[in-house]
Coordinates of N, CA and C in Angstrom, one line a residue:
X642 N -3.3 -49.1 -0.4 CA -4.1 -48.1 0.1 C -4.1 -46.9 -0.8
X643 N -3.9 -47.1 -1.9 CA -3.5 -45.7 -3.0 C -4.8 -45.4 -3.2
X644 N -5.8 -45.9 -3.7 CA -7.3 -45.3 -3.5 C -7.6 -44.9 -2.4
X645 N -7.8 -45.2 -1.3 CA -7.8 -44.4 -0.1 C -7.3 -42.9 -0.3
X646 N -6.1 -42.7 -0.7 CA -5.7 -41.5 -1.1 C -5.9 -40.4 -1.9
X647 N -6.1 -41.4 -2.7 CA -6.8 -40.4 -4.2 C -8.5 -39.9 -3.6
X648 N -9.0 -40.9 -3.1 CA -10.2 -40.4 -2.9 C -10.4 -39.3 -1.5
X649 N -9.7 -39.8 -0.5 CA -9.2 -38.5 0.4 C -9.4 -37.2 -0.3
X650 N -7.7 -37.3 -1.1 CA -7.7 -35.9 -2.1 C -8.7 -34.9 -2.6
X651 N -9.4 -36.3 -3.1 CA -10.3 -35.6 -4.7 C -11.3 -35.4 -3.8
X652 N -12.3 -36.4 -2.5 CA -13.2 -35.7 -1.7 C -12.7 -34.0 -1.1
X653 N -11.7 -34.1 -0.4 CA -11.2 -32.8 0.4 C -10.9 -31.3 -0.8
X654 N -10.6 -32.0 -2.0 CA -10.2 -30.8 -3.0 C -11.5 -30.1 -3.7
X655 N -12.4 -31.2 -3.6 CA -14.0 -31.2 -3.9 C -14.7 -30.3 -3.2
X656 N -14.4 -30.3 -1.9 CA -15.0 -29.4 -0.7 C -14.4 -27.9 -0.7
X657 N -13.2 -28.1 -1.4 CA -12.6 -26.9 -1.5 C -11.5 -26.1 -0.1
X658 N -11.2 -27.7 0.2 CA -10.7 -27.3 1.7 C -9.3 -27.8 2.0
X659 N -8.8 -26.9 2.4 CA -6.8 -27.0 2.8 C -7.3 -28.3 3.8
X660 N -6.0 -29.1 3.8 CA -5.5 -30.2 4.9 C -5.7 -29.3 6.4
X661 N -5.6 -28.2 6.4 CA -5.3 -27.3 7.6 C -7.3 -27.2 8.3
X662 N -7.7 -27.3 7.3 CA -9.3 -27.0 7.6 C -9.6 -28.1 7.4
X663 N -9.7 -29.3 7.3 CA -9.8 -30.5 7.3 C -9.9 -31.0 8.5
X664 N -8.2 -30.5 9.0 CA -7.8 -31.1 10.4 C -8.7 -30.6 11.5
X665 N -9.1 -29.3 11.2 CA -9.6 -28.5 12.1 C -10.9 -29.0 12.1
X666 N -11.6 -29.6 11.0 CA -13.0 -29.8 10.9 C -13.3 -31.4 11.3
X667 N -12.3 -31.8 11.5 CA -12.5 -33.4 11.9 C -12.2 -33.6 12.7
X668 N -11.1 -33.0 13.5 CA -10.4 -33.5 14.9 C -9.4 -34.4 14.7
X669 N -9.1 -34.8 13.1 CA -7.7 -35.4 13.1 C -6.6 -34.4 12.7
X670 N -5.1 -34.9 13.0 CA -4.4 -34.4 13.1 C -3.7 -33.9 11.6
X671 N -3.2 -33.0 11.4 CA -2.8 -32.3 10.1 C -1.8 -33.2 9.7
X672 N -1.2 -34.0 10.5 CA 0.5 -34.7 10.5 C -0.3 -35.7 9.6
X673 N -1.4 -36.5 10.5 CA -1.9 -37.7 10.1 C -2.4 -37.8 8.4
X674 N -3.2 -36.7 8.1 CA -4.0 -36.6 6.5 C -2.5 -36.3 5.6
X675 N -1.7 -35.5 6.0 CA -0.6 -35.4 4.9 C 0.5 -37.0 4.6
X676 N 0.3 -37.4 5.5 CA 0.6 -39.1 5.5 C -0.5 -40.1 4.6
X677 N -2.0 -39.4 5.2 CA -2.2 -40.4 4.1 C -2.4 -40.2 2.9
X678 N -2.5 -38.8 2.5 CA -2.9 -38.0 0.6 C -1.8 -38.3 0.1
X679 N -0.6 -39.0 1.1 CA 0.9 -38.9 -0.1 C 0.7 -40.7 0.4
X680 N -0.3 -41.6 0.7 CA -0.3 -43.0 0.6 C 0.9 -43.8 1.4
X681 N 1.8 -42.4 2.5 CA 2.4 -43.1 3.4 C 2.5 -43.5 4.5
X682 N 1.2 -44.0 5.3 CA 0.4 -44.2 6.7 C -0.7 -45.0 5.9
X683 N -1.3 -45.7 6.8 CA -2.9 -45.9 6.7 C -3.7 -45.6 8.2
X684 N -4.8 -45.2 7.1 CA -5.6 -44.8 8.8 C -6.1 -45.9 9.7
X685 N -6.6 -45.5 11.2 CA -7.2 -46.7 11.5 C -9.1 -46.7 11.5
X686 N -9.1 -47.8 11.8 CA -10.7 -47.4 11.3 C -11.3 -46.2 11.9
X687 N -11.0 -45.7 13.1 CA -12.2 -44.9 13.5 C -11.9 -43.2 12.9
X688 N -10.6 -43.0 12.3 CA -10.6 -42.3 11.2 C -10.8 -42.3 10.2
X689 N -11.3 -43.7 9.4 CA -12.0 -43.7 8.3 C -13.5 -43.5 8.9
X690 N -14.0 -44.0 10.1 CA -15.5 -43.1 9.8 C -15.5 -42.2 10.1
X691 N -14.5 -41.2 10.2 CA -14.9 -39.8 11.1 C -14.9 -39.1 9.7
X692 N -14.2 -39.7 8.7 CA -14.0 -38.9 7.3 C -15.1 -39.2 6.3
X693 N -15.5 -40.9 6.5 CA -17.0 -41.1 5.5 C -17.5 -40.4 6.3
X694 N -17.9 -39.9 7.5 CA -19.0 -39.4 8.0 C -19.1 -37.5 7.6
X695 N -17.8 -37.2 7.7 CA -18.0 -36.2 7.0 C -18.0 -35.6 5.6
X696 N -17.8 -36.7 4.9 CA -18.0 -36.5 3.5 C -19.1 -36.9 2.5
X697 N -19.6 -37.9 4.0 CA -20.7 -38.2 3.5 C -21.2 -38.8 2.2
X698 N -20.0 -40.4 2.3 CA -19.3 -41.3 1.5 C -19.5 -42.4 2.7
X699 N -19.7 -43.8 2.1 CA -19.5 -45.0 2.3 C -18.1 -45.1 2.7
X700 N -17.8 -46.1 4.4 CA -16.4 -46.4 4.2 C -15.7 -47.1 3.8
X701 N -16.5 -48.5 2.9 CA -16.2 -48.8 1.8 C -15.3 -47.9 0.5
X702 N -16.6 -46.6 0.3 CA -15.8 -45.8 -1.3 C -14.5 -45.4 -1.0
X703 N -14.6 -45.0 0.1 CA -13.4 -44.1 0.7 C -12.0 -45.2 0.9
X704 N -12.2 -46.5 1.2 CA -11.3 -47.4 1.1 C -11.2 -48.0 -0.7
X705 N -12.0 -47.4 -1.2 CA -11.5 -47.8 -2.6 C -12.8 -49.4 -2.7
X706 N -12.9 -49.9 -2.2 CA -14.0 -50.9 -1.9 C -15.1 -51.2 -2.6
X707 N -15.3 -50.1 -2.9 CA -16.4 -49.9 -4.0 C -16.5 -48.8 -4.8
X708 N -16.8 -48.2 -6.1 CA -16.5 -46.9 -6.8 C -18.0 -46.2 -7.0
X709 N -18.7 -46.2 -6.0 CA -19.9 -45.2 -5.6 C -20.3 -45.1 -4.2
X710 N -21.0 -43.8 -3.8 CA -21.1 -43.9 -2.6 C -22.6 -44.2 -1.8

């Protein structure tokens, strides 16, 4: 799940946004995304589309699946 992570990261750092405004902007929990940017949880699916959907990324890219979006 280490791409999952990286690309978390690099989307969220892209936007220019703390894990804190993340959590607030998605409705997942702050506990949850610091588990997965450090690749120690995996999410379940309907947090991977809550995050392609707001990144507006394939949930493919975002699982590393494919390297465009």
């Amino acid at each position: 799940m280490d791409k999952f992570s990286e690309r978390l990261k690099e989307l969220r750092t892209e936007k220019g946004l703390s894990l804190t405004q993340l959590s607030e902007l998605t409705g997942i929990s702050h506990t949850a995304l610091v588990y997965w940017e450090n690749d120690r949880r995996v999410p379940n699916a309907n947090a991977v589309i809550v995050l392609a959907k707001f990144f507006e990324v394939t949930a493919d890219y975002l699982l590393g699946l494919q390297d465009y979006t």
